[in-house]
CSV table of C-alpha atoms in Angstrom, one decimal:
chain,number,residue,atom,x,y,z
A,55,UNK,CA,-52.7,50.2,-30.2
A,56,UNK,CA,-54.8,50.9,-27.6
A,57,UNK,CA,-53.7,53.5,-25.2
A,58,UNK,CA,-52.1,52.9,-22.0
A,59,UNK,CA,-55.3,54.0,-19.3
A,60,UNK,CA,-57.4,52.2,-21.9
A,61,UNK,CA,-55.7,48.0,-21.6
A,62,UNK,CA,-54.8,48.5,-17.6
A,63,UNK,CA,-51.9,49.3,-17.3
A,64,UNK,CA,-52.6,53.1,-15.2
A,65,UNK,CA,-52.5,52.0,-11.9
A,66,UNK,CA,-50.5,49.2,-12.3
A,67,UNK,CA,-47.9,49.0,-10.0
A,68,UNK,CA,-44.8,47.4,-11.3
A,69,UNK,CA,-41.5,46.2,-9.6
A,70,UNK,CA,-38.9,46.9,-12.3
A,71,UNK,CA,-35.8,44.6,-11.7
A,72,UNK,CA,-32.6,45.2,-13.7
A,73,UNK,CA,-29.4,43.0,-13.6
A,74,UNK,CA,-26.0,43.1,-15.0
A,75,UNK,CA,-26.3,44.0,-18.8
A,76,UNK,CA,-24.9,46.9,-21.0
A,77,UNK,CA,-29.0,47.0,-21.9
A,78,UNK,CA,-29.4,48.5,-18.6
A,79,UNK,CA,-29.2,51.6,-20.0
A,80,UNK,CA,-32.4,51.2,-21.6
A,81,UNK,CA,-34.4,50.4,-18.7
A,82,UNK,CA,-33.9,54.2,-17.3
A,83,UNK,CA,-36.0,54.6,-21.0
A,84,UNK,CA,-38.2,52.2,-19.4
A,85,UNK,CA,-38.9,53.3,-16.8
A,86,UNK,CA,-40.1,57.0,-17.7
A,87,UNK,CA,-41.7,55.0,-20.1
A,88,UNK,CA,-44.1,53.2,-17.7
A,89,UNK,CA,-44.9,56.0,-15.0
A,90,UNK,CA,-45.8,58.6,-18.6
A,91,UNK,CA,-48.0,55.6,-18.9
A,92,UNK,CA,-49.9,55.3,-15.7
A,93,UNK,CA,-47.7,52.9,-13.6
A,94,UNK,CA,-46.6,53.9,-10.2
A,95,UNK,CA,-42.7,52.0,-10.6
A,96,UNK,CA,-40.3,50.9,-8.4
A,97,UNK,CA,-36.9,49.5,-8.7
A,98,UNK,CA,-34.9,47.2,-7.8
A,99,UNK,CA,-31.4,46.6,-8.7
A,100,UNK,CA,-29.0,43.8,-8.5
A,101,UNK,CA,-24.8,44.6,-7.5
A,102,UNK,CA,-23.7,44.5,-10.8
A,103,UNK,CA,-26.9,46.3,-12.4
A,104,UNK,CA,-25.0,49.5,-10.5
A,105,UNK,CA,-22.3,49.1,-13.0
A,106,UNK,CA,-23.4,49.9,-15.7
A,107,UNK,CA,-26.4,52.9,-14.1
A,108,UNK,CA,-26.4,54.3,-11.0
A,109,UNK,CA,-29.5,53.9,-8.8
A,110,UNK,CA,-29.9,58.0,-8.0
A,111,UNK,CA,-31.3,57.9,-11.8
A,112,UNK,CA,-34.0,55.5,-11.9
A,113,UNK,CA,-34.8,57.3,-8.1
A,114,UNK,CA,-34.9,60.7,-10.1
A,115,UNK,CA,-37.0,58.8,-12.9
A,116,UNK,CA,-39.6,57.1,-10.9
A,117,UNK,CA,-39.5,59.7,-7.4
A,118,UNK,CA,-38.9,56.4,-5.1
A,119,UNK,CA,-36.2,55.0,-3.4
A,120,UNK,CA,-34.3,52.3,-5.5
A,121,UNK,CA,-33.6,49.0,-3.6
A,122,UNK,CA,-30.3,47.6,-4.1
A,123,UNK,CA,-29.2,45.3,-1.0
A,124,UNK,CA,-31.3,42.2,1.2
A,125,UNK,CA,-29.7,42.9,3.6
A,126,UNK,CA,-30.3,46.6,4.2
A,127,UNK,CA,-31.3,47.1,8.3
A,128,UNK,CA,-33.2,50.2,7.5
A,129,UNK,CA,-35.5,48.5,4.9
A,130,UNK,CA,-35.7,45.2,7.2
A,131,UNK,CA,-36.6,46.9,10.4
A,132,UNK,CA,-40.2,46.5,8.7
A,133,UNK,CA,-39.6,43.3,6.8
A,134,UNK,CA,-38.3,45.6,3.5
A,135,UNK,CA,-38.1,42.6,0.9
A,136,UNK,CA,-41.6,40.7,2.3
A,137,UNK,CA,-43.8,44.2,1.6
A,138,UNK,CA,-42.3,45.0,-1.4
A,139,UNK,CA,-42.9,41.2,-3.1
A,140,UNK,CA,-46.9,41.8,-2.0
A,141,UNK,CA,-46.1,45.2,-2.6
A,142,UNK,CA,-46.5,44.5,-6.7
A,143,UNK,CA,-48.8,43.6,-9.8
A,144,UNK,CA,-46.1,43.0,-11.6
A,145,UNK,CA,-42.5,41.9,-11.6
A,146,UNK,CA,-40.4,42.6,-15.0
A,147,UNK,CA,-37.1,41.8,-14.8
A,148,UNK,CA,-35.5,44.0,-17.3
A,149,UNK,CA,-32.6,43.1,-18.5
A,150,UNK,CA,-32.5,39.4,-17.7
A,151,UNK,CA,-29.1,38.4,-18.6
A,152,UNK,CA,-28.0,34.6,-18.2
A,153,UNK,CA,-27.0,34.2,-15.0
A,154,UNK,CA,-29.6,35.8,-13.4
A,155,UNK,CA,-32.0,33.2,-15.8
A,156,UNK,CA,-29.9,30.4,-13.9
A,157,UNK,CA,-30.3,31.6,-10.6
A,158,UNK,CA,-33.8,31.8,-10.5
A,159,UNK,CA,-34.8,28.3,-12.9
A,160,UNK,CA,-33.1,26.8,-9.5
A,161,UNK,CA,-34.9,28.8,-7.5
A,162,UNK,CA,-32.1,30.7,-5.6
A,163,UNK,CA,-32.8,33.8,-3.6
A,164,UNK,CA,-29.6,35.5,-3.1
A,165,UNK,CA,-30.0,39.3,-3.1
A,166,UNK,CA,-33.0,41.0,-3.1
A,167,UNK,CA,-34.1,40.4,-7.1
A,168,UNK,CA,-34.4,36.9,-6.5
A,169,UNK,CA,-36.0,37.2,-3.0
A,170,UNK,CA,-38.6,39.4,-3.9
A,171,UNK,CA,-39.3,36.5,-7.4
A,172,UNK,CA,-39.6,34.3,-5.3
A,173,UNK,CA,-41.9,35.9,-2.6
A,174,UNK,CA,-44.1,37.5,-4.3
A,175,UNK,CA,-47.8,36.0,-6.4
A,176,UNK,CA,-47.2,38.9,-8.7
A,177,UNK,CA,-47.5,38.6,-12.5
A,178,UNK,CA,-43.5,38.0,-13.3
A,179,UNK,CA,-42.2,39.0,-16.5
A,180,UNK,CA,-39.0,39.2,-18.1
A,181,UNK,CA,-36.9,40.1,-20.7
A,182,UNK,CA,-33.6,39.0,-21.7
A,183,UNK,CA,-30.5,40.5,-23.0
A,184,UNK,CA,-27.1,38.5,-23.5
A,185,UNK,CA,-24.8,38.1,-26.5
A,186,UNK,CA,-26.0,35.9,-29.2
A,187,UNK,CA,-24.2,32.6,-27.9
A,188,UNK,CA,-24.9,32.8,-24.6
A,189,UNK,CA,-28.9,32.9,-25.7
A,190,UNK,CA,-28.1,30.3,-28.1
A,191,UNK,CA,-26.4,27.6,-25.3
A,192,UNK,CA,-28.5,24.6,-24.4
A,193,UNK,CA,-28.9,25.5,-21.0
A,194,UNK,CA,-30.0,28.4,-21.2
A,195,UNK,CA,-32.9,27.1,-23.6
A,196,UNK,CA,-33.2,25.0,-20.8
A,197,UNK,CA,-33.5,27.3,-18.1
A,198,UNK,CA,-35.9,29.6,-20.5
A,199,UNK,CA,-38.2,26.3,-20.3
A,200,UNK,CA,-38.7,25.9,-16.7
A,201,UNK,CA,-38.8,29.5,-16.4
A,202,UNK,CA,-41.7,29.6,-18.7
A,203,UNK,CA,-42.8,26.6,-16.7
A,204,UNK,CA,-42.9,28.5,-13.4
A,205,UNK,CA,-45.5,31.0,-14.5
A,206,UNK,CA,-42.3,34.1,-16.1
A,207,UNK,CA,-43.3,35.3,-19.5
A,208,UNK,CA,-40.5,35.8,-21.8
A,209,UNK,CA,-40.3,38.8,-24.3
A,210,UNK,CA,-37.9,38.6,-26.6
A,211,UNK,CA,-35.0,38.8,-27.0
A,212,UNK,CA,-34.3,40.8,-30.1
A,213,UNK,CA,-32.1,39.9,-32.6
A,214,UNK,CA,-28.8,42.3,-34.3
A,215,UNK,CA,-26.3,44.6,-33.2
A,216,UNK,CA,-24.7,43.8,-30.1
A,217,UNK,CA,-22.5,45.1,-27.8
A,218,UNK,CA,-19.8,42.7,-27.9
A,219,UNK,CA,-19.5,43.4,-31.7
A,220,UNK,CA,-21.6,39.8,-32.4
A,221,UNK,CA,-24.7,40.3,-34.7
A,222,UNK,CA,-28.0,37.9,-33.6
A,223,UNK,CA,-30.5,36.9,-31.1
A,224,UNK,CA,-30.0,38.3,-27.4
A,225,UNK,CA,-30.4,42.0,-27.7
A,226,UNK,CA,-33.0,43.4,-24.9
A,227,UNK,CA,-36.1,44.5,-26.8
A,228,UNK,CA,-36.6,48.2,-26.5
A,229,UNK,CA,-38.3,49.9,-23.7
A,230,UNK,CA,-41.1,51.2,-26.3
A,231,UNK,CA,-41.9,47.6,-27.1
A,232,UNK,CA,-41.8,46.3,-24.1
A,233,UNK,CA,-44.2,48.7,-22.9
A,234,UNK,CA,-46.9,47.8,-25.5
A,235,UNK,CA,-46.1,44.1,-24.0
A,236,UNK,CA,-47.5,44.8,-21.1
A,237,UNK,CA,-50.0,47.2,-22.5
A,238,UNK,CA,-51.3,44.8,-24.9
A,239,UNK,CA,-50.6,40.7,-24.2
A,240,UNK,CA,-51.5,39.5,-27.6
A,241,UNK,CA,-48.9,41.1,-28.5
A,242,UNK,CA,-47.4,37.6,-26.6
A,243,UNK,CA,-48.3,34.7,-24.4
A,244,UNK,CA,-49.7,34.9,-21.4
A,245,UNK,CA,-48.0,34.2,-18.1
A,246,UNK,CA,-47.0,30.5,-18.0
A,247,UNK,CA,-47.7,30.0,-21.6
A,248,UNK,CA,-44.5,30.4,-23.6
A,249,UNK,CA,-44.5,26.4,-25.1
A,250,UNK,CA,-41.9,27.4,-27.5
A,251,UNK,CA,-39.4,28.4,-25.4
A,252,UNK,CA,-35.5,27.3,-26.0
A,253,UNK,CA,-36.6,26.3,-29.4
A,254,UNK,CA,-35.5,27.8,-32.3
A,255,UNK,CA,-37.5,28.3,-35.4
A,256,UNK,CA,-37.1,29.3,-39.1
A,257,UNK,CA,-39.6,30.7,-41.3
A,258,UNK,CA,-39.5,31.4,-44.8
A,259,UNK,CA,-41.4,34.2,-46.0
A,260,UNK,CA,-42.6,36.8,-49.1
A,261,UNK,CA,-41.8,36.2,-52.3
A,262,UNK,CA,-38.5,36.1,-54.7
A,263,UNK,CA,-37.9,38.2,-57.4
A,264,UNK,CA,-36.2,36.3,-60.3
A,265,UNK,CA,-34.0,39.0,-62.5
A,266,UNK,CA,-34.7,39.4,-66.5
A,267,UNK,CA,-32.3,42.4,-66.5
A,268,UNK,CA,-31.4,44.9,-64.3
A,269,UNK,CA,-34.7,46.5,-63.8
A,270,UNK,CA,-37.1,43.3,-64.3
A,271,UNK,CA,-38.3,40.2,-62.6
A,272,UNK,CA,-40.3,37.1,-62.2
A,273,UNK,CA,-42.2,37.5,-58.9
A,274,UNK,CA,-45.7,37.1,-57.5
A,275,UNK,CA,-48.4,38.6,-55.6
A,276,UNK,CA,-47.3,37.0,-52.1
A,277,UNK,CA,-47.1,40.2,-49.2
A,278,UNK,CA,-45.2,38.4,-46.6
A,279,UNK,CA,-48.1,39.2,-44.3
A,280,UNK,CA,-48.9,35.4,-43.6
A,281,UNK,CA,-44.4,34.7,-42.6
A,282,UNK,CA,-45.1,37.7,-40.7
A,283,UNK,CA,-47.8,36.9,-38.7
A,284,UNK,CA,-45.9,33.3,-38.1
A,285,UNK,CA,-42.8,34.4,-37.3
A,286,UNK,CA,-45.0,37.0,-34.2
A,287,UNK,CA,-46.7,34.1,-32.8
A,288,UNK,CA,-43.6,31.8,-32.6
A,289,UNK,CA,-41.1,34.8,-31.0
A,290,UNK,CA,-44.7,34.6,-28.7
A,291,UNK,CA,-44.4,31.8,-27.1
A,292,UNK,CA,-41.0,31.7,-26.6
A,293,UNK,CA,-38.9,31.0,-29.8
A,294,UNK,CA,-35.9,31.8,-30.6
A,295,UNK,CA,-36.8,32.9,-34.6
A,296,UNK,CA,-35.1,33.4,-37.5
A,297,UNK,CA,-37.0,34.9,-40.6
A,298,UNK,CA,-36.0,34.6,-43.9
A,299,UNK,CA,-37.4,36.9,-46.2
A,300,UNK,CA,-37.6,38.4,-50.1
A,301,UNK,CA,-38.6,41.3,-50.7
A,302,UNK,CA,-41.4,42.7,-49.2
A,303,UNK,CA,-42.6,46.1,-47.3
A,304,UNK,CA,-43.3,44.6,-43.8
A,305,UNK,CA,-41.0,45.6,-40.2
A,306,UNK,CA,-40.0,42.9,-38.9
A,307,UNK,CA,-41.8,41.7,-35.3
A,308,UNK,CA,-40.3,42.4,-32.6
A,309,UNK,CA,-37.4,40.1,-31.1
A,310,UNK,CA,-36.8,38.0,-34.3
A,311,UNK,CA,-33.6,37.6,-36.4
A,312,UNK,CA,-34.7,39.1,-40.1
A,313,UNK,CA,-32.5,38.0,-42.8
A,314,UNK,CA,-33.4,39.5,-46.0
A,315,UNK,CA,-33.2,37.4,-50.0
A,316,UNK,CA,-34.0,38.3,-53.1
A,317,UNK,CA,-34.0,35.6,-54.9
A,318,UNK,CA,-34.7,32.0,-54.8
A,319,UNK,CA,-31.5,31.0,-54.8
A,320,UNK,CA,-30.1,33.1,-52.7
A,321,UNK,CA,-32.9,31.8,-50.3
A,322,UNK,CA,-32.1,28.2,-50.9
A,323,UNK,CA,-28.8,29.0,-49.4
A,324,UNK,CA,-30.3,30.9,-46.1
A,325,UNK,CA,-32.9,28.2,-45.5
A,326,UNK,CA,-30.3,25.1,-45.5
A,327,UNK,CA,-27.8,26.9,-43.6
A,328,UNK,CA,-30.1,28.0,-41.0
A,329,UNK,CA,-32.6,24.4,-41.1
A,330,UNK,CA,-29.3,22.7,-39.9
A,331,UNK,CA,-29.5,23.5,-36.2
A,332,UNK,CA,-33.7,24.5,-36.4
A,333,UNK,CA,-35.8,22.5,-34.7
A,334,UNK,CA,-38.9,23.9,-36.6
A,335,UNK,CA,-38.8,24.7,-40.3
A,336,UNK,CA,-41.4,26.2,-42.1
A,337,UNK,CA,-41.4,26.8,-45.4
A,338,UNK,CA,-44.3,30.2,-46.2
A,339,UNK,CA,-42.1,31.5,-49.4
A,340,UNK,CA,-44.2,31.9,-52.4
A,341,UNK,CA,-41.0,30.1,-54.3
A,342,UNK,CA,-40.1,31.8,-58.1
A,343,UNK,CA,-40.5,27.7,-59.4
A,344,UNK,CA,-38.4,29.5,-62.4
A,345,UNK,CA,-35.6,31.7,-63.3
A,346,UNK,CA,-34.1,32.9,-66.2
A,347,UNK,CA,-31.6,30.5,-67.5
A,348,UNK,CA,-28.8,34.0,-68.4
A,349,UNK,CA,-29.8,37.3,-67.0
A,350,UNK,CA,-29.4,40.0,-69.2
A,351,UNK,CA,-26.4,42.3,-68.5
A,352,UNK,CA,-28.4,45.3,-69.9
A,353,UNK,CA,-31.9,46.4,-70.3
A,354,UNK,CA,-34.1,43.6,-73.0
A,355,UNK,CA,-35.1,46.9,-75.1
A,356,UNK,CA,-38.2,46.0,-77.4
A,357,UNK,CA,-37.3,45.1,-81.3
A,358,UNK,CA,-38.9,46.3,-83.8
A,359,UNK,CA,-41.1,44.5,-86.1
A,360,UNK,CA,-41.2,41.6,-83.3
A,361,UNK,CA,-44.8,40.9,-81.7
A,362,UNK,CA,-42.9,38.9,-79.1
A,363,UNK,CA,-40.2,38.1,-76.7
A,364,UNK,CA,-38.3,34.0,-76.2
A,365,UNK,CA,-37.2,33.6,-72.5
A,366,UNK,CA,-35.3,30.4,-71.3
A,367,UNK,CA,-36.7,29.8,-67.8
A,368,UNK,CA,-35.0,27.1,-65.8
A,369,UNK,CA,-36.1,25.3,-62.9
A,370,UNK,CA,-35.0,26.7,-59.3
A,371,UNK,CA,-34.1,24.6,-57.0
A,372,UNK,CA,-36.6,23.2,-54.3
A,373,UNK,CA,-36.3,24.3,-50.8
A,374,UNK,CA,-38.7,23.1,-48.2
A,375,UNK,CA,-37.6,19.4,-49.8
A,376,UNK,CA,-34.4,20.3,-49.9
A,377,UNK,CA,-34.6,20.7,-46.2
A,378,UNK,CA,-36.7,17.4,-45.4
A,379,UNK,CA,-34.6,15.3,-47.6
A,380,UNK,CA,-31.5,16.5,-45.4
A,381,UNK,CA,-33.1,16.2,-42.3
A,382,UNK,CA,-34.0,12.9,-43.1
A,383,UNK,CA,-30.5,12.3,-44.1
A,384,UNK,CA,-28.8,13.8,-41.7
A,385,UNK,CA,-29.4,15.1,-38.1
A,386,UNK,CA,-33.3,14.5,-37.8
A,387,UNK,CA,-34.0,18.1,-37.3
A,388,UNK,CA,-36.2,19.7,-38.1
A,389,UNK,CA,-39.7,19.4,-37.9
A,390,UNK,CA,-40.8,20.6,-41.3
A,391,UNK,CA,-44.0,22.6,-41.8
A,392,UNK,CA,-45.0,23.7,-45.4
A,393,UNK,CA,-47.3,25.8,-47.0
A,394,UNK,CA,-49.3,25.9,-50.5
A,395,UNK,CA,-51.7,27.7,-52.5
A,396,UNK,CA,-53.6,26.8,-54.2
A,397,UNK,CA,-56.8,27.8,-56.6
A,398,UNK,CA,-58.8,24.9,-57.1
A,399,UNK,CA,-58.5,20.6,-55.6
A,400,UNK,CA,-57.1,22.2,-52.1
A,401,UNK,CA,-56.9,19.2,-49.9
A,402,UNK,CA,-56.5,16.6,-53.0
A,403,UNK,CA,-52.7,19.3,-54.3
A,404,UNK,CA,-51.7,19.7,-50.1
A,405,UNK,CA,-52.3,15.9,-49.8
A,406,UNK,CA,-49.7,15.0,-52.5
A,407,UNK,CA,-47.4,17.7,-51.7
A,408,UNK,CA,-47.0,16.6,-47.9
A,409,UNK,CA,-46.1,13.0,-49.3
A,410,UNK,CA,-44.0,14.0,-52.6
A,411,UNK,CA,-42.1,16.9,-50.8
A,412,UNK,CA,-42.0,13.8,-46.7
A,413,UNK,CA,-42.8,17.5,-45.1
A,414,UNK,CA,-44.1,16.5,-41.4
A,415,UNK,CA,-47.2,19.1,-42.1
A,416,UNK,CA,-48.7,21.4,-44.2
A,417,UNK,CA,-51.4,24.5,-44.7
A,418,UNK,CA,-52.9,24.7,-47.7
A,419,UNK,CA,-54.8,28.0,-48.6
A,420,UNK,CA,-57.0,28.2,-51.4
A,421,UNK,CA,-56.9,32.1,-52.6
A,422,UNK,CA,-58.7,32.9,-55.5
A,423,UNK,CA,-61.2,32.8,-52.2
A,424,UNK,CA,-62.3,36.7,-52.5
A,425,UNK,CA,-60.2,38.5,-49.9
A,426,UNK,CA,-57.6,36.0,-48.5
A,427,UNK,CA,-54.6,34.9,-49.2
A,428,UNK,CA,-52.3,36.7,-51.0
A,429,UNK,CA,-52.4,40.6,-50.1
A,430,UNK,CA,-54.8,40.3,-47.7
A,431,UNK,CA,-55.7,40.5,-43.7
A,432,UNK,CA,-56.8,37.0,-43.5
A,433,UNK,CA,-56.7,34.0,-43.9
A,434,UNK,CA,-58.4,31.0,-43.9
A,435,UNK,CA,-56.7,27.4,-44.3
A,436,UNK,CA,-57.1,23.3,-44.1
A,437,UNK,CA,-54.1,22.0,-42.3
A,438,UNK,CA,-52.8,18.6,-42.7
A,439,UNK,CA,-50.0,16.4,-40.4
A,440,UNK,CA,-48.8,12.4,-40.0
A,441,UNK,CA,-50.3,10.7,-38.1
A,442,UNK,CA,-48.2,9.8,-34.9
A,443,UNK,CA,-46.6,13.4,-34.9
A,444,UNK,CA,-48.7,15.2,-33.0
A,445,UNK,CA,-48.9,14.1,-28.6
A,446,UNK,CA,-52.6,14.9,-28.4
A,447,UNK,CA,-56.3,13.2,-29.4
A,448,UNK,CA,-56.9,13.8,-33.1
A,449,UNK,CA,-59.6,12.1,-34.9
A,450,UNK,CA,-58.2,9.5,-37.5
A,451,UNK,CA,-58.3,9.4,-41.5
A,452,UNK,CA,-58.1,6.5,-43.6
A,453,UNK,CA,-54.8,7.3,-45.4
A,454,UNK,CA,-52.6,8.2,-42.4
A,455,UNK,CA,-53.1,11.6,-42.4
A,456,UNK,CA,-55.3,14.1,-39.9
A,457,UNK,CA,-56.7,17.8,-40.6
A,458,UNK,CA,-58.3,20.6,-39.5
A,459,UNK,CA,-60.1,23.1,-41.0
A,460,UNK,CA,-58.9,26.9,-39.5
A,461,UNK,CA,-61.8,29.6,-40.5
A,462,UNK,CA,-61.4,32.7,-42.4
A,463,UNK,CA,-60.0,34.9,-39.9
A,464,UNK,CA,-57.0,37.1,-39.2
A,465,UNK,CA,-53.5,35.9,-39.9
A,466,UNK,CA,-52.4,37.1,-36.6
A,467,UNK,CA,-55.2,34.5,-34.9
A,468,UNK,CA,-54.3,31.7,-37.9
A,469,UNK,CA,-50.7,31.8,-37.7
A,470,UNK,CA,-50.6,31.1,-34.0
A,471,UNK,CA,-53.5,28.3,-34.7
A,472,UNK,CA,-50.9,27.3,-37.0
A,473,UNK,CA,-47.4,27.7,-34.2
A,474,UNK,CA,-49.5,25.9,-31.7
A,475,UNK,CA,-50.4,23.4,-33.9
A,476,UNK,CA,-47.0,22.4,-35.7
A,477,UNK,CA,-45.2,22.5,-31.3
A,478,UNK,CA,-48.7,20.0,-30.7
A,479,UNK,CA,-46.6,17.6,-33.2
A,480,UNK,CA,-43.5,18.5,-32.6
A,481,UNK,CA,-41.7,15.4,-30.3
A,482,UNK,CA,-40.8,15.0,-27.0
A,483,UNK,CA,-38.7,18.2,-26.2
A,484,UNK,CA,-35.2,17.1,-24.5
A,485,UNK,CA,-35.7,19.3,-21.8
A,486,UNK,CA,-36.1,18.5,-18.2
């Protein structure tokens, strides 16, 4: 990652807004990190935020008085709120509670922080923080989408343990991740560019492991890099992302909820459960087609004099086909995207899989090409989707499919292109 000074954070005037969430304690560290990176920082707190952290703490960390009231006679003598609004290069609200998001989404200006947000032409960024049920509520999704349309850039939220005892999406990103997003905007969506805000995206990634005995298993060369890049891209575009991951050595992307599984059966169960309330399901995992009919209870030993070993394998369930089939017979959700790793006849196999498994879109990779595919940092793809599923114009194909070839490029860039293509194909959003 580039240093803050190299990416323009040094000298940036950041107005840090703090609303009434338990995550307000993280704002002290965030203010400290911003100052260390060379930014000028001024803090505005809502009345509720002061129940979680004191203005004196933030004043000590920033070296600037903390503003807490819209009707401060001393400040308002010089139109203090307008002065602050003009001073800021960036307004960063962290944490942004569900209440604050709702008020900003409807244009309310009933305290100093919301007034500044409406009165300023600065870059506007927020890090949501709330209970997982509140984040998943349709009203919050609508508010997030409207804020994105109004030019707000949403960072997170992350997933994990919450102060209330729940587990799920809603945690404010860690201060280090927020700073990284500010100094490296390629990690997140640009201002006003959160087309996936309010959507729930479920992605499978990595290999599965099918045990033969307590120490051996069947698996493949998948590193999980492509699936993790897709999860990061979807989160950067504002989606709530659930990542069902086989065993890999990759860190969970910021703002993504990860569910770790081992076998194809475990991934199948998790995929069916999470797909039920998803808007977009992407099957990127390299799932083992077969498993041992019966895994040995103890380590299988070599038998002297025998030159071979016979194992009986049985088919694993087809995860992506199951999700697509249950979608067709159920609620109509989600939009289903599959992956195909092939070594020959790429387009023919991709078209067959798209049709046979009743997918909406497929991303096909030629894993035989040197430097691409499994374990590599770069990849290329042929993307095919059903004509009529997309919202923009395309050159038609004679068999009812449209397609796009994506040249070799870093998996992070390829993932962003795939996510944007899938979003363009989604049915019209219900949000106003």
